[in-house]
Amino acid sequence: MLTRASPLADLRIDGARLWASLMELAQIGATPKGGVRRIALTDLDAQGRDLFARWAGEAGMTVRVDPLGNMFARRAGADDALPPVGIGSHLDSQPSGGKFDGTYGVLSGLEVVRTLNDRGIRTRAPIEVCVWTNEEGSRFTPVMMGSGWWCGEFTTEAMYARADVDGVTVGEALRAIGYAGDAAPRMFGAYFEPHIEQGPVLEDADTLIGVVRGALGQRWFDVVLTGQDSHAGPTPMRLRRDAMAACAKITLEINRIANQYPDNARGTVGFVQVKPNSRNVVPGEVRMSIDLRSAEAATLDAMVADFRASAAAAAAEARCEIAIEQVVDFPPCHFAPECVEAVREAAASLGFGAMDIISGAGHDAVYVNRRAPAAMIFVPCKGGLSHNELESADPAHLAAGCDVLARAVLARAGMA
Ligand SMILES: [Zn+2]
């Protein structure tokens, strides 16, 4: 265990080198507004991967690529038979994405290896820096495709057959950019994913490090309310079948439900389509989305039951029919206590302010955690803004998160 008394107590990564690498990678697919457009399995994605592979080679690592294009850059350990400690994230971006989402996790892993090389530090277990394919899901669904495949959630055949809007499949795109490999998946002894928070909590609390304990479970629903179109004037209130009235009531119920649970519950109605959408017609049909999230499975179940009952009551009150279809069921993720603890202790040993946090979004680490002990490290991003070309982070914050990563990795990999 690494403590203040350890000879490595002054171990620091090179924040300027990390920043320079982030900025160099951000040139690939750079947008005029200062963001990045590097969509999965395009030529630009390949250029980003090639640059990472070159840097990994220069740092003495060997790179393997698996059938989904996931990359694993390996630094040998003193006991190379031990399962590696993984560090990773993704290099693909949203169509109008930022410079730090994903790349920060990958290049932090590279920076840790460069720092260990500079210091001549040998770890007992190997270290593997990973690039997961198609985390963003903007060109091909599902999101987190590479890590989901790695943990056994999706088959190769099913993923290869997924097509983009032009009919190009994942299998074709992987072969076209030369990243359909044949490396067999290997297990990690531990896995860490540093990431910008993509939300406002750390900045709001003026705290440097987020010790990520898990990720919210998500249940998404499509709801169709069917009433009857009728004239807004001649139709008395008691004889209406107003689908919009039911929709409005359900929206308020979703907010009531999410507000009554303390453990990070969220409820959102983000999509509403009203028919016929005319100012003097009682709406006969509404399609709406429901997004419920919580850190605890039992809470999520209770929220869903409450939603179903209150939605049925709201529909009945408006004399409408209701159809509810569940379209996403993603269980809450609880990261491995030993990895979470390694992050917490690393932050404390560096004297950094840290707080526990639950990720509201999905990340590759969530899938990795299904098979191997994993955790994440969050650092603040400006204004909580992400999936935006204006995404920004403080170089000092990025360096601090990478310092935490280095110590957490050493704690789990051991020193030779
Ligand atoms: Zn990301």
CSV table of C-alpha atoms and ligand atoms in Angstrom, one decimal:
chain,number,residue,atom,x,y,z
A,1,MET,CA,0.0,0.0,0.0
A,2,LEU,CA,1.3,3.4,-1.0
A,3,THR,CA,1.3,5.9,1.9
A,4,ARG,CA,2.7,9.3,2.7
A,5,ALA,CA,5.7,7.5,4.2
A,6,SER,CA,6.4,5.6,0.9
A,7,PRO,CA,9.5,6.5,-1.1
A,8,LEU,CA,7.1,7.3,-3.9
A,9,ALA,CA,5.2,9.9,-1.9
A,10,ASP,CA,6.5,12.5,-4.3
A,11,LEU,CA,5.4,10.6,-7.4
A,12,ARG,CA,3.8,13.0,-9.8
A,13,ILE,CA,2.8,12.6,-13.4
A,14,ASP,CA,3.9,15.2,-16.0
A,15,GLY,CA,0.8,17.4,-16.4
A,16,ALA,CA,2.3,19.4,-19.2
A,17,ARG,CA,3.0,16.3,-21.2
A,18,LEU,CA,-0.5,14.9,-20.6
A,19,TRP,CA,-2.0,18.3,-21.7
A,20,ALA,CA,0.2,18.4,-24.8
A,21,SER,CA,-0.9,14.9,-25.8
A,22,LEU,CA,-4.5,15.8,-25.3
A,23,MET,CA,-4.1,18.8,-27.5
A,24,GLU,CA,-2.3,16.9,-30.2
A,25,LEU,CA,-4.9,14.2,-30.3
A,26,ALA,CA,-7.6,16.9,-30.5
A,27,GLN,CA,-6.2,18.1,-33.8
A,28,ILE,CA,-7.5,14.9,-35.4
A,29,GLY,CA,-11.1,15.9,-36.3
A,30,ALA,CA,-10.8,19.4,-34.8
A,31,THR,CA,-13.8,21.6,-35.4
A,32,PRO,CA,-13.7,25.4,-36.0
A,33,LYS,CA,-15.4,26.0,-32.6
A,34,GLY,CA,-12.6,24.2,-30.7
A,35,GLY,CA,-14.3,20.8,-30.4
A,36,VAL,CA,-13.8,17.4,-32.0
A,37,ARG,CA,-15.7,15.4,-34.5
A,38,ARG,CA,-14.1,11.9,-34.5
A,39,ILE,CA,-16.9,9.5,-35.1
A,40,ALA,CA,-16.5,5.8,-34.4
A,41,LEU,CA,-14.8,3.7,-37.1
A,42,THR,CA,-14.2,6.6,-39.6
A,43,ASP,CA,-10.8,7.5,-41.1
A,44,LEU,CA,-10.4,10.1,-38.4
A,45,ASP,CA,-11.1,7.5,-35.7
A,46,ALA,CA,-8.4,5.4,-37.3
A,47,GLN,CA,-5.9,8.3,-37.3
A,48,GLY,CA,-6.6,8.8,-33.6
A,49,ARG,CA,-6.0,5.1,-32.9
A,50,ASP,CA,-2.8,5.1,-35.0
A,51,LEU,CA,-1.4,8.1,-33.0
A,52,PHE,CA,-2.2,6.3,-29.8
A,53,ALA,CA,-0.6,3.1,-31.1
A,54,ARG,CA,2.5,5.0,-32.1
A,55,TRP,CA,2.8,6.7,-28.6
A,56,ALA,CA,2.2,3.3,-26.9
A,57,GLY,CA,5.0,1.8,-29.0
A,58,GLU,CA,7.3,4.6,-28.2
A,59,ALA,CA,6.5,4.0,-24.5
A,60,GLY,CA,7.6,0.4,-24.9
A,61,MET,CA,4.1,-1.2,-25.0
A,62,THR,CA,2.8,-3.8,-27.3
A,63,VAL,CA,-0.6,-3.3,-28.8
A,64,ARG,CA,-3.2,-6.0,-29.4
A,65,VAL,CA,-6.6,-5.5,-31.1
A,66,ASP,CA,-9.6,-7.7,-30.6
A,67,PRO,CA,-12.4,-8.5,-33.1
A,68,LEU,CA,-14.4,-5.4,-32.1
A,69,GLY,CA,-11.4,-3.1,-32.6
A,70,ASN,CA,-10.8,-2.6,-28.8
A,71,MET,CA,-7.1,-1.9,-28.3
A,72,PHE,CA,-5.0,-3.1,-25.4
A,73,ALA,CA,-1.5,-1.6,-25.0
A,74,ARG,CA,0.5,-3.7,-22.6
A,75,ARG,CA,3.4,-2.8,-20.3
A,76,ALA,CA,4.9,-6.0,-19.0
A,77,GLY,CA,4.9,-6.7,-15.3
A,78,ALA,CA,7.6,-8.4,-13.2
A,79,ASP,CA,5.1,-11.3,-12.9
A,80,ASP,CA,3.6,-11.2,-16.4
A,81,ALA,CA,1.3,-14.1,-15.6
A,82,LEU,CA,-0.7,-11.9,-13.3
A,83,PRO,CA,-3.9,-10.4,-14.7
A,84,PRO,CA,-3.2,-6.8,-15.8
A,85,VAL,CA,-4.4,-3.6,-14.3
A,86,GLY,CA,-6.4,-1.9,-17.0
A,87,ILE,CA,-6.7,1.8,-17.6
A,88,GLY,CA,-8.9,3.0,-20.4
A,89,SER,CA,-11.8,4.9,-22.0
A,90,HIS,CA,-12.6,5.8,-25.6
A,91,LEU,CA,-11.3,7.9,-28.5
A,92,ASP,CA,-14.5,8.3,-30.5
A,93,SER,CA,-16.5,11.5,-30.1
A,94,GLN,CA,-20.0,12.8,-30.6
A,95,PRO,CA,-20.6,14.6,-33.9
A,96,SER,CA,-20.0,17.9,-32.2
A,97,GLY,CA,-18.0,16.6,-29.2
A,98,GLY,CA,-15.2,17.9,-27.0
A,99,LYS,CA,-11.5,17.4,-26.5
A,100,PHE,CA,-11.6,15.5,-23.2
A,101,ASP,CA,-14.6,13.1,-23.2
A,102,GLY,CA,-12.9,9.7,-23.4
A,103,THR,CA,-9.5,10.9,-24.5
A,104,TYR,CA,-8.6,11.9,-21.0
A,105,GLY,CA,-9.0,8.3,-19.7
A,106,VAL,CA,-6.9,6.8,-22.5
A,107,LEU,CA,-4.1,9.4,-22.4
A,108,SER,CA,-4.0,9.4,-18.6
A,109,GLY,CA,-3.2,5.7,-18.9
A,110,LEU,CA,-0.5,6.5,-21.3
A,111,GLU,CA,0.9,9.3,-19.1
A,112,VAL,CA,1.0,6.9,-16.1
A,113,VAL,CA,3.1,4.4,-18.1
A,114,ARG,CA,5.4,7.2,-19.4
A,115,THR,CA,5.9,8.4,-15.8
A,116,LEU,CA,6.7,4.8,-14.6
A,117,ASN,CA,9.2,4.5,-17.4
A,118,ASP,CA,10.8,7.9,-16.5
A,119,ARG,CA,11.1,6.7,-12.9
A,120,GLY,CA,12.3,3.2,-13.7
A,121,ILE,CA,9.4,1.8,-11.7
A,122,ARG,CA,8.4,-1.8,-12.4
A,123,THR,CA,5.0,-3.1,-11.4
A,124,ARG,CA,4.4,-6.6,-10.3
A,125,ALA,CA,1.2,-7.0,-12.5
A,126,PRO,CA,1.2,-5.8,-16.1
A,127,ILE,CA,-0.6,-2.6,-17.0
A,128,GLU,CA,-2.8,-2.4,-20.1
A,129,VAL,CA,-4.1,0.9,-21.5
A,130,CYS,CA,-7.3,0.3,-23.3
A,131,VAL,CA,-9.3,2.0,-26.1
A,132,TRP,CA,-12.9,0.8,-26.2
A,133,THR,CA,-14.6,0.9,-29.6
A,134,ASN,CA,-17.7,3.1,-30.2
A,135,GLU,CA,-18.5,4.3,-26.7
A,136,GLU,CA,-20.6,7.2,-28.0
A,137,GLY,CA,-23.1,5.2,-30.1
A,138,SER,CA,-23.8,8.1,-32.4
A,139,ARG,CA,-23.0,6.3,-35.7
A,140,PHE,CA,-23.7,2.8,-34.6
A,141,THR,CA,-25.9,1.6,-31.7
A,142,PRO,CA,-25.7,0.3,-29.1
A,143,VAL,CA,-23.6,2.7,-27.0
A,144,MET,CA,-20.5,1.3,-25.2
A,145,MET,CA,-20.4,-1.4,-27.9
A,146,GLY,CA,-16.7,-2.5,-27.4
A,147,SER,CA,-16.8,-2.8,-23.7
A,148,GLY,CA,-20.3,-4.4,-23.8
A,149,TRP,CA,-19.0,-7.0,-26.2
A,150,TRP,CA,-15.9,-7.6,-24.0
A,151,CYS,CA,-18.1,-8.3,-21.0
A,152,GLY,CA,-20.3,-10.7,-23.0
A,153,GLU,CA,-23.4,-8.5,-23.3
A,154,PHE,CA,-23.3,-8.6,-27.2
A,155,THR,CA,-22.2,-11.2,-29.7
A,156,THR,CA,-19.6,-10.5,-32.4
A,157,GLU,CA,-22.2,-11.5,-35.2
A,158,ALA,CA,-24.8,-9.1,-33.8
A,159,MET,CA,-22.4,-6.2,-33.5
A,160,TYR,CA,-20.8,-6.8,-36.9
A,161,ALA,CA,-24.3,-6.6,-38.5
A,162,ARG,CA,-25.2,-3.2,-36.9
A,163,ALA,CA,-25.4,-0.6,-39.7
A,164,ASP,CA,-25.1,3.2,-39.8
A,165,VAL,CA,-27.6,5.4,-41.7
A,166,ASP,CA,-25.8,4.7,-45.0
A,167,GLY,CA,-26.0,0.9,-44.5
A,168,VAL,CA,-22.3,0.5,-43.7
A,169,THR,CA,-22.0,-2.2,-41.1
A,170,VAL,CA,-19.7,-2.3,-38.1
A,171,GLY,CA,-17.9,-5.3,-39.6
A,172,GLU,CA,-17.2,-3.5,-42.9
A,173,ALA,CA,-16.2,-0.3,-41.1
A,174,LEU,CA,-13.7,-2.2,-38.8
A,175,ARG,CA,-12.1,-3.9,-41.8
A,176,ALA,CA,-12.0,-0.7,-43.8
A,177,ILE,CA,-10.0,1.1,-41.2
A,178,GLY,CA,-7.8,-2.0,-40.4
A,179,TYR,CA,-9.0,-2.5,-36.8
A,180,ALA,CA,-10.7,-5.8,-37.0
A,181,GLY,CA,-8.2,-7.8,-34.9
A,182,ASP,CA,-8.1,-11.3,-33.5
A,183,ALA,CA,-6.8,-10.9,-29.9
A,184,ALA,CA,-8.8,-12.9,-27.4
A,185,PRO,CA,-10.4,-11.0,-24.5
A,186,ARG,CA,-8.4,-11.2,-21.3
A,187,MET,CA,-9.5,-10.5,-17.7
A,188,PHE,CA,-8.2,-7.6,-15.7
A,189,GLY,CA,-7.1,-7.8,-12.0
A,190,ALA,CA,-8.4,-4.3,-11.7
A,191,TYR,CA,-9.6,-1.5,-14.0
A,192,PHE,CA,-9.6,2.3,-13.7
A,193,GLU,CA,-11.3,4.8,-15.9
A,194,PRO,CA,-10.6,8.5,-15.4
A,195,HIS,CA,-13.1,10.8,-17.0
A,196,ILE,CA,-14.3,14.4,-16.9
A,197,GLU,CA,-17.5,14.4,-14.8
A,198,GLN,CA,-19.7,15.7,-17.6
A,199,GLY,CA,-22.0,17.2,-15.0
A,200,PRO,CA,-21.9,20.2,-12.6
A,201,VAL,CA,-21.5,18.5,-9.2
A,202,LEU,CA,-17.7,18.7,-8.6
A,203,GLU,CA,-17.5,22.3,-9.8
A,204,ASP,CA,-20.6,23.2,-7.7
A,205,ALA,CA,-18.9,21.7,-4.6
A,206,ASP,CA,-15.5,23.2,-5.5
A,207,THR,CA,-14.0,19.7,-5.2
A,208,LEU,CA,-11.1,18.3,-7.3
A,209,ILE,CA,-11.7,14.6,-7.3
A,210,GLY,CA,-14.8,12.5,-7.7
A,211,VAL,CA,-14.5,9.1,-6.1
A,212,VAL,CA,-17.0,7.3,-8.3
A,213,ARG,CA,-18.9,4.6,-6.3
A,214,GLY,CA,-21.1,3.5,-9.2
A,215,ALA,CA,-23.5,4.5,-11.9
A,216,LEU,CA,-27.2,5.1,-11.9
A,217,GLY,CA,-29.5,2.4,-13.2
A,218,GLN,CA,-31.7,3.5,-16.0
A,219,ARG,CA,-35.2,2.4,-17.1
A,220,TRP,CA,-36.6,4.1,-20.2
A,221,PHE,CA,-40.2,3.9,-21.5
A,222,ASP,CA,-42.1,5.0,-24.6
A,223,VAL,CA,-45.7,6.0,-23.7
A,224,VAL,CA,-48.6,6.5,-26.1
A,225,LEU,CA,-51.7,8.2,-24.8
A,226,THR,CA,-54.8,7.9,-27.0
A,227,GLY,CA,-57.8,10.1,-26.5
A,228,GLN,CA,-59.9,11.8,-29.1
A,229,ASP,CA,-59.4,14.9,-31.3
A,230,SER,CA,-62.3,17.3,-30.8
A,231,HIS,CA,-63.1,20.9,-31.2
A,232,ALA,CA,-61.8,23.1,-28.4
A,233,GLY,CA,-64.9,25.2,-28.2
A,234,PRO,CA,-68.0,22.9,-28.5
A,235,THR,CA,-66.5,20.0,-26.4
A,236,PRO,CA,-67.3,20.5,-22.7
A,237,MET,CA,-64.5,19.6,-20.2
A,238,ARG,CA,-66.3,16.6,-18.7
A,239,LEU,CA,-66.8,15.0,-22.2
A,240,ARG,CA,-63.2,15.4,-23.4
A,241,ARG,CA,-60.6,12.7,-23.9
A,242,ASP,CA,-57.6,15.0,-23.7
A,243,ALA,CA,-54.3,13.1,-24.1
A,244,MET,CA,-52.3,16.3,-23.4
A,245,ALA,CA,-54.0,16.7,-20.0
A,246,ALA,CA,-52.9,13.1,-19.1
A,247,CYS,CA,-49.4,13.8,-20.4
A,248,ALA,CA,-49.0,17.0,-18.3
A,249,LYS,CA,-50.2,15.1,-15.2
A,250,ILE,CA,-47.8,12.2,-15.8
A,251,THR,CA,-44.9,14.7,-16.3
A,252,LEU,CA,-45.7,16.2,-12.8
A,253,GLU,CA,-45.9,12.7,-11.4
A,254,ILE,CA,-42.5,11.8,-12.8
A,255,ASN,CA,-41.0,14.8,-11.0
A,256,ARG,CA,-42.8,14.0,-7.8
A,257,ILE,CA,-41.6,10.4,-7.9
A,258,ALA,CA,-37.9,11.4,-8.5
A,259,ASN,CA,-38.0,14.0,-5.8
A,260,GLN,CA,-39.1,11.6,-3.1
A,261,TYR,CA,-36.0,9.4,-3.1
A,262,PRO,CA,-32.7,10.6,-1.6
A,263,ASP,CA,-30.4,8.1,-3.4
A,264,ASN,CA,-29.7,10.1,-6.6
A,265,ALA,CA,-33.1,9.4,-8.2
A,266,ARG,CA,-33.9,11.2,-11.4
A,267,GLY,CA,-37.0,11.5,-13.5
A,268,THR,CA,-37.2,13.1,-16.9
A,269,VAL,CA,-39.8,13.6,-19.7
A,270,GLY,CA,-37.6,14.8,-22.5
A,271,PHE,CA,-39.7,14.0,-25.6
A,272,VAL,CA,-43.3,14.9,-26.2
A,273,GLN,CA,-45.2,14.7,-29.5
A,274,VAL,CA,-48.7,16.1,-29.6
A,275,LYS,CA,-51.3,15.3,-32.2
A,276,PRO,CA,-52.7,17.1,-34.1
A,277,ASN,CA,-50.8,20.0,-32.4
A,278,SER,CA,-53.3,22.7,-33.3
A,279,ARG,CA,-54.4,25.4,-30.9
A,280,ASN,CA,-58.1,24.9,-31.1
A,281,VAL,CA,-58.2,21.1,-31.1
A,282,VAL,CA,-58.3,18.9,-28.0
A,283,PRO,CA,-55.2,16.7,-28.5
A,284,GLY,CA,-56.2,13.1,-29.3
A,285,GLU,CA,-52.8,11.5,-29.1
A,286,VAL,CA,-49.5,12.1,-27.2
A,287,ARG,CA,-46.3,10.2,-27.5
A,288,MET,CA,-43.9,10.8,-24.7
A,289,SER,CA,-40.6,9.4,-23.2
A,290,ILE,CA,-40.0,8.6,-19.6
A,291,ASP,CA,-36.4,8.3,-18.2
A,292,LEU,CA,-36.1,7.1,-14.6
A,293,ARG,CA,-32.7,6.6,-12.9
A,294,SER,CA,-31.5,5.6,-9.5
A,295,ALA,CA,-28.4,4.3,-7.8
A,296,GLU,CA,-30.3,1.5,-6.1
A,297,ALA,CA,-32.2,-1.3,-7.9
A,298,ALA,CA,-35.0,-1.5,-5.2
A,299,THR,CA,-35.6,2.3,-5.5
A,300,LEU,CA,-35.7,2.0,-9.3
A,301,ASP,CA,-38.3,-0.8,-9.0
A,302,ALA,CA,-40.4,1.3,-6.6
A,303,MET,CA,-40.2,4.3,-8.9
A,304,VAL,CA,-41.3,2.2,-11.9
A,305,ALA,CA,-44.2,0.8,-10.0
A,306,ASP,CA,-45.2,4.3,-8.8
A,307,PHE,CA,-44.9,5.6,-12.4
A,308,ARG,CA,-47.1,2.8,-13.9
A,309,ALA,CA,-49.8,3.3,-11.3
A,310,SER,CA,-49.9,7.1,-11.5
A,311,ALA,CA,-49.7,7.1,-15.3
A,312,ALA,CA,-52.7,4.7,-15.4
A,313,ALA,CA,-54.6,6.9,-13.0
A,314,ALA,CA,-53.8,10.0,-15.0
A,315,ALA,CA,-54.9,8.4,-18.2
A,316,ALA,CA,-58.1,7.1,-16.7
A,317,GLU,CA,-58.9,10.6,-15.3
A,318,ALA,CA,-58.5,12.0,-18.8
A,319,ARG,CA,-60.5,9.1,-20.3
A,320,CYS,CA,-57.6,8.1,-22.4
A,321,GLU,CA,-56.0,4.7,-23.3
A,322,ILE,CA,-52.4,4.3,-22.3
A,323,ALA,CA,-49.7,2.0,-23.7
A,324,ILE,CA,-46.3,1.8,-21.9
A,325,GLU,CA,-43.3,0.1,-23.5
A,326,GLN,CA,-40.0,-0.3,-21.7
A,327,VAL,CA,-37.1,0.4,-24.2
A,328,VAL,CA,-34.1,0.4,-21.9
A,329,ASP,CA,-33.3,-1.5,-18.7
A,330,PHE,CA,-29.8,-0.8,-17.4
A,331,PRO,CA,-29.3,-2.0,-13.8
A,332,PRO,CA,-27.5,0.2,-11.3
A,333,CYS,CA,-23.7,-0.3,-11.2
A,334,HIS,CA,-21.8,-0.6,-7.9
A,335,PHE,CA,-18.0,-0.4,-8.5
A,336,ALA,CA,-15.7,-2.8,-6.8
A,337,PRO,CA,-15.0,-1.6,-3.2
A,338,GLU,CA,-11.3,-2.4,-3.4
A,339,CYS,CA,-10.9,-0.2,-6.5
A,340,VAL,CA,-13.1,2.6,-5.1
A,341,GLU,CA,-11.0,2.5,-1.9
A,342,ALA,CA,-7.7,2.6,-4.0
A,343,VAL,CA,-9.0,5.9,-5.6
A,344,ARG,CA,-10.1,7.3,-2.2
A,345,GLU,CA,-6.8,6.5,-0.6
A,346,ALA,CA,-4.8,7.9,-3.5
A,347,ALA,CA,-6.7,11.2,-3.4
A,348,ALA,CA,-6.2,11.4,0.4
A,349,SER,CA,-2.4,10.6,0.2
A,350,LEU,CA,-2.1,13.5,-2.3
A,351,GLY,CA,-4.0,15.8,0.0
A,352,PHE,CA,-6.6,16.5,-2.7
A,353,GLY,CA,-10.2,17.4,-1.9
A,354,ALA,CA,-12.4,14.5,-2.9
A,355,MET,CA,-16.1,13.5,-2.6
A,356,ASP,CA,-18.1,10.4,-3.4
A,357,ILE,CA,-20.1,10.6,-6.5
A,358,ILE,CA,-22.4,8.5,-8.6
A,359,SER,CA,-22.2,8.7,-12.4
A,360,GLY,CA,-25.4,9.7,-14.0
A,361,ALA,CA,-24.2,8.6,-17.4
A,362,GLY,CA,-23.0,5.2,-18.7
A,363,HIS,CA,-19.3,4.6,-19.2
A,364,ASP,CA,-17.2,1.7,-20.4
A,365,ALA,CA,-16.1,1.0,-16.8
A,366,VAL,CA,-19.7,0.0,-16.0
A,367,TYR,CA,-19.6,-2.9,-18.5
A,368,VAL,CA,-16.0,-3.8,-17.4
A,369,ASN,CA,-17.2,-3.9,-13.8
A,370,ARG,CA,-19.5,-6.8,-14.7
A,371,ARG,CA,-16.5,-9.1,-15.2
A,372,ALA,CA,-13.6,-7.4,-13.4
A,373,PRO,CA,-13.2,-5.1,-10.4
A,374,ALA,CA,-13.4,-1.6,-11.7
A,375,ALA,CA,-13.8,2.0,-10.5
A,376,MET,CA,-13.7,5.5,-12.0
A,377,ILE,CA,-12.0,8.9,-11.2
A,378,PHE,CA,-13.9,12.1,-12.1
A,379,VAL,CA,-12.4,15.5,-12.5
A,380,PRO,CA,-14.5,18.7,-13.0
A,381,CYS,CA,-15.3,20.1,-16.4
A,382,LYS,CA,-16.1,23.7,-17.0
A,383,GLY,CA,-19.8,24.5,-16.3
A,384,GLY,CA,-20.5,20.7,-16.2
A,385,LEU,CA,-20.6,20.9,-20.0
A,386,SER,CA,-19.9,17.9,-22.2
A,387,HIS,CA,-21.0,16.4,-25.5
A,388,ASN,CA,-20.4,19.9,-26.6
A,389,GLU,CA,-17.6,21.6,-28.6
A,390,LEU,CA,-17.1,24.0,-25.8
A,391,GLU,CA,-16.2,21.2,-23.4
A,392,SER,CA,-13.3,22.4,-21.3
A,393,ALA,CA,-11.2,21.3,-18.3
A,394,ASP,CA,-8.4,22.8,-16.2
A,395,PRO,CA,-5.0,21.3,-17.0
A,396,ALA,CA,-4.2,21.3,-13.3
A,397,HIS,CA,-7.4,19.3,-12.6
A,398,LEU,CA,-6.6,16.8,-15.3
A,399,ALA,CA,-3.1,16.4,-13.9
A,400,ALA,CA,-4.5,15.9,-10.4
A,401,GLY,CA,-6.9,13.1,-11.6
A,402,CYS,CA,-3.9,11.5,-13.4
A,403,ASP,CA,-1.8,11.6,-10.2
A,404,VAL,CA,-4.7,9.9,-8.4
A,405,LEU,CA,-4.8,7.3,-11.1
A,406,ALA,CA,-1.1,6.6,-10.9
A,407,ARG,CA,-1.3,5.9,-7.2
A,408,ALA,CA,-4.4,3.8,-7.5
A,409,VAL,CA,-2.8,1.7,-10.3
A,410,LEU,CA,0.3,1.2,-8.2
A,411,ALA,CA,-1.7,0.1,-5.2
A,412,ARG,CA,-3.5,-2.6,-7.3
A,413,ALA,CA,-0.6,-3.6,-9.5
A,414,GLY,CA,2.0,-3.7,-6.7
A,415,MET,CA,5.7,-2.8,-7.1
A,416,ALA,CA,8.4,-5.2,-8.1
B,1,ZN,ZN,-16.9,9.4,-22.4
